Amino acid sequence: MSTVAPRNARDGDREFDVVLYGATGFTGRQAVAYFARHAPAGLRWAVAGRDPHRLQGVALRNGAPPWIACAADDREGLARLAARTRVVLTTVGPYARLGQALVEACVAERTHYVDITGETPWVRGLVDRLHAAAERTGTRIVPCCGYDSVPSDLGTHIAVQHLRATHGTGCVQVKAFHRGKGGLNGGTAASLLEILRTGQATALRDPVLLNPPGMRGGDRPEAEADPLFPHWDRDARALAVPFVMGPINTRVVRRSAALAEATGHGYGPGFRYREYWKAEGPLALAEAAGLTWGQWTLPLLAALPPVRRALERLLPAPGEGPSEATMDAGWFRCELIAEGEDGRRIRVTLEDRGDPGNRATVKMLCESALALAVDGDTLPGAPTLGGVLTPATAFGLVLSRRLEAAGMRFRIEDPLP
């Protein structure tokens, strides 16, 4: 079993290595169970949340780690929590409504942070308000560490690194194709409804929403515009369909590319990234038509208050989610086709068993937190890199190695068959 790496002087007064905030929620309970099974020997971790009675129950069912009761709007309590730990992992959303104070506390206390938000307009606000402060202190604030957007972001990073290391060429474009099966939990549903309720959907349409100032695609950000219609892709040999998570994942990957370029390690000249759902098999046409129609009409209908109220009744409530059987039967596959400057093409595939929005997301989130707690000295830019980062820029290949050791499968095909 692995053990915790030596701590530096900055961490000497911290009581914990990782605190799991939101431990009594649907995803939080899964994260606690994951830590109980996989935390390395010697790791000092604790659980936290609003309700002390429920926290005690979760702790007792998972090896009795210490617990900390603190509400999401208790700024003083959150500051004390952040000051006690080196890393905060949080599953408490919607993040735009419930997550701001915790991130601010982590930046103020120089505590690294990971979450599973897909609320990119909120992340844009973090960049504007907190990136500079976190950058100065070497504090890593890393949103989007679940299914959105680790496979897309990390897979692209792997492709870029392979092209550079193996062939000495930059990468000019990546196309990602997703397939999978899973269920929806109440936290994800609540985040979706929050975006619709607050009008953040308008910001979501900006293809370079998360790029740093001055790195927004020059005069042609439309070159990164989201696809609107299905088309046949000869590389994927399938119908490429607009993907519901594309407006989240593409913004994260583009931020990674922009941050890499700003440090002199750009992905490649004029790098472009697109993302699709891969419709294949005898029902591919029907699947493509249904997904495209749904993505066109749902935002329009959900803008109507009666429709939103109906969705609130139909979708899972916070704390609820798929059954164990549904989560166990889930799976995902993300294929990324990358093209080098010299025209060669390769394919990187990430896949795993388990519901992508729950089982896989929990694995990605927990391994991201463990990378900060255990592998700090080997992370990209260690020990000084900080800011509002992405999974690729914060963890790099350290995270791919952790995920592979945890059962996720990675494959590189070079050249593309």
CSV table of C-alpha atoms in Angstrom, one decimal:
chain,number,residue,atom,x,y,z
A,1,MET,CA,0.0,0.0,0.0
A,2,SER,CA,1.3,3.5,-0.8
A,3,THR,CA,2.0,6.0,1.9
A,4,VAL,CA,1.9,9.7,2.2
A,5,ALA,CA,4.8,11.7,0.9
A,6,PRO,CA,6.8,13.9,3.4
A,7,ARG,CA,5.1,17.2,4.0
A,8,ASN,CA,6.9,20.5,3.4
A,9,ALA,CA,7.2,23.3,6.0
A,10,ARG,CA,4.1,25.1,4.8
A,11,ASP,CA,2.0,22.0,5.7
A,12,GLY,CA,3.6,21.5,9.1
A,13,ASP,CA,0.8,23.1,11.1
A,14,ARG,CA,-2.1,21.4,9.2
A,15,GLU,CA,-4.1,18.9,11.2
A,16,PHE,CA,-5.4,17.0,8.1
A,17,ASP,CA,-4.2,16.2,4.6
A,18,VAL,CA,-7.7,16.1,3.0
A,19,VAL,CA,-11.1,17.2,4.2
A,20,LEU,CA,-14.1,15.9,2.3
A,21,TYR,CA,-16.8,18.6,2.4
A,22,GLY,CA,-20.4,17.6,1.6
A,23,ALA,CA,-19.8,14.1,3.0
A,24,THR,CA,-23.5,13.4,3.7
A,25,GLY,CA,-24.8,14.1,0.1
A,26,PHE,CA,-25.3,11.5,-2.5
A,27,THR,CA,-21.9,12.0,-4.2
A,28,GLY,CA,-20.2,12.9,-0.9
A,29,ARG,CA,-21.1,9.6,0.6
A,30,GLN,CA,-19.6,7.8,-2.3
A,31,ALA,CA,-16.4,9.8,-2.0
A,32,VAL,CA,-16.1,9.0,1.7
A,33,ALA,CA,-16.5,5.3,0.9
A,34,TYR,CA,-13.8,5.6,-1.7
A,35,PHE,CA,-11.4,7.2,0.7
A,36,ALA,CA,-12.2,4.5,3.3
A,37,ARG,CA,-11.2,1.9,0.8
A,38,HIS,CA,-8.3,3.6,-1.1
A,39,ALA,CA,-6.7,6.3,1.1
A,40,PRO,CA,-3.0,5.4,1.6
A,41,ALA,CA,-1.6,4.5,4.9
A,42,GLY,CA,-0.8,7.5,7.0
A,43,LEU,CA,-3.2,9.9,5.2
A,44,ARG,CA,-4.9,12.1,7.7
A,45,TRP,CA,-8.4,12.8,6.4
A,46,ALA,CA,-11.7,14.0,7.8
A,47,VAL,CA,-15.3,14.5,6.7
A,48,ALA,CA,-17.3,17.7,6.8
A,49,GLY,CA,-20.8,19.0,6.2
A,50,ARG,CA,-23.7,20.9,7.6
A,51,ASP,CA,-25.5,18.3,9.8
A,52,PRO,CA,-23.4,16.9,12.7
A,53,HIS,CA,-25.8,13.9,13.3
A,54,ARG,CA,-25.6,12.7,9.7
A,55,LEU,CA,-21.8,13.3,9.7
A,56,GLN,CA,-21.4,11.1,12.6
A,57,GLY,CA,-23.3,8.3,10.9
A,58,VAL,CA,-21.3,8.6,7.7
A,59,ALA,CA,-18.0,8.6,9.7
A,60,LEU,CA,-19.0,5.5,11.7
A,61,ARG,CA,-19.9,3.6,8.6
A,62,ASN,CA,-16.5,4.4,7.0
A,63,GLY,CA,-13.8,3.8,9.6
A,64,ALA,CA,-14.7,6.6,11.9
A,65,PRO,CA,-12.6,9.5,10.5
A,66,PRO,CA,-12.9,12.9,12.3
A,67,TRP,CA,-15.8,15.1,11.3
A,68,ILE,CA,-16.3,18.8,11.1
A,69,ALA,CA,-19.7,20.4,11.1
A,70,CYS,CA,-19.9,23.6,9.1
A,71,ALA,CA,-22.6,25.2,6.9
A,72,ALA,CA,-21.8,26.4,3.3
A,73,ASP,CA,-22.6,30.0,4.3
A,74,ASP,CA,-20.6,30.1,7.5
A,75,ARG,CA,-17.6,32.1,6.4
A,76,GLU,CA,-15.8,32.0,9.7
A,77,GLY,CA,-16.3,28.3,10.0
A,78,LEU,CA,-15.1,27.6,6.5
A,79,ALA,CA,-12.0,29.7,7.1
A,80,ARG,CA,-11.3,27.5,10.2
A,81,LEU,CA,-11.9,24.4,8.2
A,82,ALA,CA,-9.6,25.4,5.4
A,83,ALA,CA,-6.9,26.4,7.8
A,84,ARG,CA,-6.9,22.8,9.3
A,85,THR,CA,-6.2,20.9,6.0
A,86,ARG,CA,-3.8,20.9,3.1
A,87,VAL,CA,-6.6,19.9,0.6
A,88,VAL,CA,-10.3,20.4,0.4
A,89,LEU,CA,-12.5,18.1,-1.7
A,90,THR,CA,-16.0,19.3,-2.1
A,91,THR,CA,-19.2,17.9,-3.6
A,92,VAL,CA,-21.5,20.6,-2.4
A,93,GLY,CA,-23.5,22.2,-5.3
A,94,PRO,CA,-24.9,24.1,-7.0
A,95,TYR,CA,-21.5,25.7,-6.7
A,96,ALA,CA,-22.7,29.1,-7.9
A,97,ARG,CA,-25.0,29.3,-4.9
A,98,LEU,CA,-23.2,27.2,-2.3
A,99,GLY,CA,-19.5,27.0,-3.3
A,100,GLN,CA,-18.1,30.5,-3.4
A,101,ALA,CA,-17.3,31.0,0.3
A,102,LEU,CA,-15.4,27.8,0.5
A,103,VAL,CA,-13.2,28.6,-2.5
A,104,GLU,CA,-12.5,32.0,-1.0
A,105,ALA,CA,-11.5,30.5,2.3
A,106,CYS,CA,-9.2,28.0,0.6
A,107,VAL,CA,-7.4,30.8,-1.3
A,108,ALA,CA,-7.1,32.9,1.8
A,109,GLU,CA,-5.7,30.0,3.8
A,110,ARG,CA,-3.5,28.7,1.0
A,111,THR,CA,-5.4,25.4,0.9
A,112,HIS,CA,-5.6,23.4,-2.4
A,113,TYR,CA,-9.1,22.7,-3.6
A,114,VAL,CA,-10.9,20.3,-6.0
A,115,ASP,CA,-14.6,19.9,-7.0
A,116,ILE,CA,-16.8,18.4,-9.6
A,117,THR,CA,-18.7,21.4,-10.9
A,118,GLY,CA,-19.7,21.8,-14.5
A,119,GLU,CA,-20.9,25.4,-13.9
A,120,THR,CA,-18.4,27.0,-16.2
A,121,PRO,CA,-19.9,30.5,-15.8
A,122,TRP,CA,-19.2,30.3,-12.1
A,123,VAL,CA,-15.7,29.1,-12.8
A,124,ARG,CA,-15.2,32.1,-15.0
A,125,GLY,CA,-16.0,34.2,-11.9
A,126,LEU,CA,-13.4,32.3,-9.9
A,127,VAL,CA,-10.8,33.1,-12.6
A,128,ASP,CA,-11.7,36.8,-12.5
A,129,ARG,CA,-11.7,37.2,-8.8
A,130,LEU,CA,-9.3,34.6,-7.4
A,131,HIS,CA,-6.8,33.4,-10.0
A,132,ALA,CA,-4.2,36.1,-9.3
A,133,ALA,CA,-4.3,35.6,-5.5
A,134,ALA,CA,-4.0,31.8,-5.8
A,135,GLU,CA,-1.3,32.1,-8.4
A,136,ARG,CA,0.8,34.3,-6.1
A,137,THR,CA,0.7,31.8,-3.2
A,138,GLY,CA,1.0,28.6,-5.2
A,139,THR,CA,-2.5,27.5,-4.2
A,140,ARG,CA,-4.1,25.1,-6.7
A,141,ILE,CA,-7.8,25.7,-7.2
A,142,VAL,CA,-9.0,22.9,-9.5
A,143,PRO,CA,-12.7,22.8,-10.5
A,144,CYS,CA,-14.2,20.3,-13.0
A,145,CYS,CA,-12.5,17.2,-11.6
A,146,GLY,CA,-15.3,14.7,-12.5
A,147,TYR,CA,-16.6,13.2,-15.7
A,148,ASP,CA,-16.8,16.9,-16.7
A,149,SER,CA,-14.0,17.4,-17.5
A,150,VAL,CA,-11.2,14.9,-16.7
A,151,PRO,CA,-11.6,12.5,-19.7
A,152,SER,CA,-11.7,15.3,-22.2
A,153,ASP,CA,-9.0,17.4,-20.6
A,154,LEU,CA,-6.6,14.7,-19.5
A,155,GLY,CA,-7.1,12.7,-22.7
A,156,THR,CA,-6.1,15.8,-24.8
A,157,HIS,CA,-3.1,16.3,-22.5
A,158,ILE,CA,-2.0,12.7,-23.0
A,159,ALA,CA,-2.3,13.1,-26.8
A,160,VAL,CA,-0.3,16.3,-26.9
A,161,GLN,CA,2.4,14.9,-24.7
A,162,HIS,CA,2.7,11.7,-26.8
A,163,LEU,CA,3.0,13.6,-30.1
A,164,ARG,CA,5.6,15.8,-28.6
A,165,ALA,CA,7.6,13.1,-26.8
A,166,THR,CA,7.4,10.4,-29.5
A,167,HIS,CA,7.4,12.4,-32.7
A,168,GLY,CA,8.7,15.9,-31.8
A,169,THR,CA,5.6,17.6,-33.2
A,170,GLY,CA,3.0,19.9,-31.8
A,171,CYS,CA,-0.7,19.1,-31.9
A,172,VAL,CA,-3.0,21.2,-34.2
A,173,GLN,CA,-6.4,19.7,-33.3
A,174,VAL,CA,-8.2,17.1,-31.2
A,175,LYS,CA,-11.7,15.7,-31.7
A,176,ALA,CA,-13.2,13.9,-28.8
A,177,PHE,CA,-16.0,11.3,-29.1
A,178,HIS,CA,-18.0,10.1,-26.0
A,179,ARG,CA,-20.2,7.1,-25.4
A,180,GLY,CA,-21.5,5.8,-22.1
A,181,LYS,CA,-24.4,4.8,-19.9
A,182,GLY,CA,-25.4,6.0,-16.4
A,183,GLY,CA,-27.9,7.8,-14.3
A,184,LEU,CA,-28.5,11.3,-13.0
A,185,ASN,CA,-28.1,12.4,-9.4
A,186,GLY,CA,-29.8,15.2,-7.6
A,187,GLY,CA,-26.7,17.4,-7.3
A,188,THR,CA,-26.1,17.4,-11.1
A,189,ALA,CA,-29.8,18.1,-11.6
A,190,ALA,CA,-29.7,21.0,-9.1
A,191,SER,CA,-26.7,22.5,-10.9
A,192,LEU,CA,-28.5,22.3,-14.3
A,193,LEU,CA,-31.6,23.9,-12.9
A,194,GLU,CA,-29.5,26.7,-11.2
A,195,ILE,CA,-27.9,27.5,-14.6
A,196,LEU,CA,-31.3,27.7,-16.2
A,197,ARG,CA,-32.8,29.7,-13.3
A,198,THR,CA,-30.1,32.3,-13.2
A,199,GLY,CA,-29.6,32.9,-16.9
A,200,GLN,CA,-26.1,31.5,-17.0
A,201,ALA,CA,-26.9,29.5,-20.1
A,202,THR,CA,-26.1,32.7,-22.1
A,203,ALA,CA,-22.5,32.7,-20.9
A,204,LEU,CA,-22.3,29.0,-21.7
A,205,ARG,CA,-22.5,29.8,-25.4
A,206,ASP,CA,-19.1,31.6,-25.3
A,207,PRO,CA,-16.7,29.0,-26.8
A,208,VAL,CA,-13.6,30.5,-25.0
A,209,LEU,CA,-15.4,31.4,-21.8
A,210,LEU,CA,-12.5,30.2,-19.6
A,211,ASN,CA,-9.6,31.5,-21.6
A,212,PRO,CA,-7.3,34.0,-19.9
A,213,PRO,CA,-7.7,37.7,-21.0
A,214,GLY,CA,-5.9,38.3,-24.3
A,215,MET,CA,-6.1,34.6,-25.2
A,216,ARG,CA,-9.6,34.3,-26.7
A,217,GLY,CA,-8.9,33.0,-30.1
A,218,GLY,CA,-7.8,36.2,-31.7
A,219,ASP,CA,-10.4,37.7,-34.1
A,220,ARG,CA,-12.0,34.3,-34.8
A,221,PRO,CA,-13.5,32.8,-31.6
A,222,GLU,CA,-16.2,31.4,-33.9
A,223,ALA,CA,-13.6,28.9,-35.1
A,224,GLU,CA,-14.3,27.1,-31.8
A,225,ALA,CA,-18.1,27.4,-32.0
A,226,ASP,CA,-20.1,24.4,-30.7
A,227,PRO,CA,-21.4,22.1,-33.4
A,228,LEU,CA,-25.1,22.4,-34.1
A,229,PHE,CA,-25.9,19.3,-36.3
A,230,PRO,CA,-24.7,15.7,-36.7
A,231,HIS,CA,-22.2,14.8,-39.4
A,232,TRP,CA,-20.3,11.7,-40.5
A,233,ASP,CA,-16.8,11.7,-39.2
A,234,ARG,CA,-14.4,9.7,-41.2
A,235,ASP,CA,-11.8,9.3,-38.4
A,236,ALA,CA,-14.4,8.1,-35.9
A,237,ARG,CA,-16.3,6.1,-38.6
A,238,ALA,CA,-19.5,7.1,-37.0
A,239,LEU,CA,-22.0,9.9,-36.7
A,240,ALA,CA,-20.6,12.8,-34.7
A,241,VAL,CA,-23.5,14.4,-32.7
A,242,PRO,CA,-23.5,17.6,-30.6
A,243,PHE,CA,-22.7,16.4,-27.0
A,244,VAL,CA,-24.7,17.8,-24.1
A,245,MET,CA,-21.5,18.2,-22.1
A,246,GLY,CA,-19.5,19.7,-24.9
A,247,PRO,CA,-20.2,23.3,-23.8
A,248,ILE,CA,-18.5,22.4,-20.5
A,249,ASN,CA,-15.6,20.2,-21.5
A,250,THR,CA,-14.5,22.3,-24.5
A,251,ARG,CA,-14.1,25.4,-22.4
A,252,VAL,CA,-11.9,23.5,-19.9
A,253,VAL,CA,-9.7,22.0,-22.6
A,254,ARG,CA,-9.3,25.4,-24.2
A,255,ARG,CA,-8.3,26.9,-20.9
A,256,SER,CA,-5.7,24.2,-20.5
A,257,ALA,CA,-4.3,24.9,-24.0
A,258,ALA,CA,-4.2,28.7,-23.3
A,259,LEU,CA,-2.5,28.3,-19.9
A,260,ALA,CA,0.1,25.9,-21.5
A,261,GLU,CA,0.7,28.5,-24.2
A,262,ALA,CA,1.2,31.3,-21.7
A,263,THR,CA,4.0,29.3,-20.0
A,264,GLY,CA,5.7,28.5,-23.3
A,265,HIS,CA,4.5,24.9,-23.6
A,266,GLY,CA,1.7,25.4,-26.1
A,267,TYR,CA,-0.2,22.4,-27.5
A,268,GLY,CA,0.5,23.5,-31.1
A,269,PRO,CA,0.0,26.3,-33.6
A,270,GLY,CA,-3.7,27.3,-33.8
A,271,PHE,CA,-4.7,24.4,-31.6
A,272,ARG,CA,-8.4,23.5,-32.0
A,273,TYR,CA,-10.6,21.2,-29.9
A,274,ARG,CA,-14.1,19.9,-30.7
A,275,GLU,CA,-16.3,17.4,-28.8
A,276,TYR,CA,-19.1,15.0,-29.9
A,277,TRP,CA,-21.3,12.1,-28.9
A,278,LYS,CA,-20.5,9.1,-31.0
A,279,ALA,CA,-23.7,7.6,-32.5
A,280,GLU,CA,-23.1,4.1,-33.9
A,281,GLY,CA,-24.9,0.9,-34.6
A,282,PRO,CA,-28.3,0.2,-36.2
A,283,LEU,CA,-30.1,3.0,-34.3
A,284,ALA,CA,-27.4,5.6,-34.9
A,285,LEU,CA,-29.6,7.9,-37.0
A,286,ALA,CA,-32.5,7.8,-34.5
A,287,GLU,CA,-30.0,8.4,-31.7
A,288,ALA,CA,-28.4,11.4,-33.5
A,289,ALA,CA,-31.8,12.9,-34.3
A,290,GLY,CA,-33.2,12.5,-30.8
A,291,LEU,CA,-30.1,13.9,-29.1
A,292,THR,CA,-29.9,16.9,-31.4
A,293,TRP,CA,-33.6,17.7,-31.1
A,294,GLY,CA,-33.4,17.5,-27.3
A,295,GLN,CA,-30.4,19.8,-27.0
A,296,TRP,CA,-32.1,22.4,-29.2
A,297,THR,CA,-35.4,22.4,-27.5
A,298,LEU,CA,-34.6,21.8,-23.8
A,299,PRO,CA,-33.0,25.1,-23.1
A,300,LEU,CA,-35.8,26.9,-24.9
A,301,LEU,CA,-38.5,25.1,-23.0
A,302,ALA,CA,-36.6,25.3,-19.7
A,303,ALA,CA,-36.6,29.1,-19.9
A,304,LEU,CA,-40.3,28.9,-19.2
A,305,PRO,CA,-41.0,28.9,-15.4
A,306,PRO,CA,-43.7,26.2,-15.6
A,307,VAL,CA,-41.4,23.9,-17.4
A,308,ARG,CA,-38.6,24.5,-14.8
A,309,ARG,CA,-41.1,23.7,-12.0
A,310,ALA,CA,-42.0,20.5,-13.8
A,311,LEU,CA,-38.4,19.5,-14.1
A,312,GLU,CA,-37.8,20.2,-10.4
A,313,ARG,CA,-40.6,17.7,-9.6
A,314,LEU,CA,-39.4,15.1,-12.1
A,315,LEU,CA,-35.6,15.2,-11.6
A,316,PRO,CA,-33.9,13.7,-8.6
A,317,ALA,CA,-33.7,15.9,-5.5
A,318,PRO,CA,-30.3,16.7,-3.9
A,319,GLY,CA,-29.2,13.7,-1.9
A,320,GLU,CA,-30.8,11.3,-4.3
A,321,GLY,CA,-29.4,9.4,-7.3
A,322,PRO,CA,-29.3,6.2,-9.3
A,323,SER,CA,-29.5,2.8,-7.6
A,324,GLU,CA,-26.4,0.8,-6.9
A,325,ALA,CA,-27.3,-1.6,-9.7
A,326,THR,CA,-27.6,1.2,-12.2
A,327,MET,CA,-24.3,2.7,-11.1
A,328,ASP,CA,-22.5,-0.6,-11.3
A,329,ALA,CA,-23.9,-1.3,-14.8
A,330,GLY,CA,-22.7,2.0,-16.2
A,331,TRP,CA,-19.7,2.7,-18.3
A,332,PHE,CA,-18.0,5.3,-20.4
A,333,ARG,CA,-15.6,5.6,-23.3
A,334,CYS,CA,-13.9,8.7,-24.5
A,335,GLU,CA,-11.9,8.5,-27.8
A,336,LEU,CA,-9.7,11.4,-28.8
A,337,ILE,CA,-8.3,11.7,-32.3
A,338,ALA,CA,-5.3,14.1,-32.4
A,339,GLU,CA,-3.6,15.5,-35.4
A,340,GLY,CA,0.1,16.6,-35.3
A,341,GLU,CA,1.7,19.4,-37.1
A,342,ASP,CA,3.2,16.9,-39.5
A,343,GLY,CA,-0.3,15.5,-40.4
A,344,ARG,CA,0.0,12.2,-38.4
A,345,ARG,CA,-3.0,11.2,-36.4
A,346,ILE,CA,-3.2,9.2,-33.2
A,347,ARG,CA,-6.1,8.0,-31.0
A,348,VAL,CA,-6.2,8.1,-27.2
A,349,THR,CA,-8.9,6.2,-25.5
A,350,LEU,CA,-10.0,6.4,-21.9
A,351,GLU,CA,-12.6,4.0,-20.6
A,352,ASP,CA,-13.9,2.6,-17.3
A,353,ARG,CA,-16.7,0.6,-15.8
A,354,GLY,CA,-19.3,2.3,-13.6
A,355,ASP,CA,-21.7,5.1,-14.1
A,356,PRO,CA,-19.7,8.1,-15.5
A,357,GLY,CA,-21.6,10.7,-13.5
A,358,ASN,CA,-21.3,8.9,-10.2
A,359,ARG,CA,-18.8,6.0,-10.0
A,360,ALA,CA,-16.3,7.3,-12.5
A,361,THR,CA,-16.7,10.9,-11.2
A,362,VAL,CA,-16.0,9.9,-7.6
A,363,LYS,CA,-12.9,8.0,-8.7
A,364,MET,CA,-11.6,11.0,-10.7
A,365,LEU,CA,-12.4,13.5,-7.9
A,366,CYS,CA,-10.8,11.4,-5.1
A,367,GLU,CA,-7.7,10.6,-7.1
A,368,SER,CA,-7.4,14.3,-7.9
A,369,ALA,CA,-7.4,15.2,-4.2
A,370,LEU,CA,-5.0,12.4,-3.5
A,371,ALA,CA,-2.6,13.7,-6.2
A,372,LEU,CA,-2.5,17.0,-4.3
A,373,ALA,CA,-2.1,15.3,-0.9
A,374,VAL,CA,0.4,12.6,-1.9
A,375,ASP,CA,2.1,13.5,-5.1
A,376,GLY,CA,2.6,17.2,-4.6
A,377,ASP,CA,6.4,17.2,-5.4
A,378,THR,CA,5.8,15.5,-8.8
A,379,LEU,CA,2.9,17.6,-10.0
A,380,PRO,CA,3.5,20.0,-13.0
A,381,GLY,CA,5.1,23.2,-11.8
A,382,ALA,CA,5.6,22.0,-8.3
A,383,PRO,CA,5.9,23.6,-5.8
A,384,THR,CA,5.1,27.1,-7.0
A,385,LEU,CA,2.3,26.6,-9.6
A,386,GLY,CA,-1.0,28.0,-8.4
A,387,GLY,CA,-4.2,29.7,-9.7
A,388,VAL,CA,-7.6,28.6,-10.9
A,389,LEU,CA,-6.3,25.6,-12.9
A,390,THR,CA,-7.7,22.7,-14.9
A,391,PRO,CA,-7.2,19.0,-14.3
A,392,ALA,CA,-4.6,18.8,-17.1
A,393,THR,CA,-2.5,21.8,-15.9
A,394,ALA,CA,-2.8,21.0,-12.2
A,395,PHE,CA,-2.1,17.2,-12.3
A,396,GLY,CA,-0.8,16.3,-15.8
A,397,LEU,CA,0.2,12.7,-16.2
A,398,VAL,CA,0.3,12.2,-12.4
A,399,LEU,CA,-3.5,11.9,-12.5
A,400,SER,CA,-3.5,9.5,-15.5
A,401,ARG,CA,-1.1,7.2,-13.6
A,402,ARG,CA,-3.3,7.3,-10.5
A,403,LEU,CA,-6.5,6.6,-12.4
A,404,GLU,CA,-4.9,3.7,-14.3
A,405,ALA,CA,-3.8,2.2,-11.0
A,406,ALA,CA,-7.4,2.6,-9.8
A,407,GLY,CA,-8.7,0.6,-12.8
A,408,MET,CA,-9.3,3.1,-15.6
A,409,ARG,CA,-8.0,1.9,-18.9
A,410,PHE,CA,-5.8,4.1,-21.2
A,411,ARG,CA,-4.8,3.2,-24.7
A,412,ILE,CA,-2.8,5.0,-27.4
A,413,GLU,CA,-3.0,3.9,-31.1
A,414,ASP,CA,-0.2,5.4,-33.1
A,415,PRO,CA,-0.7,5.7,-36.0
A,416,LEU,CA,-4.4,5.9,-36.2
A,417,PRO,CA,-5.6,2.6,-37.9
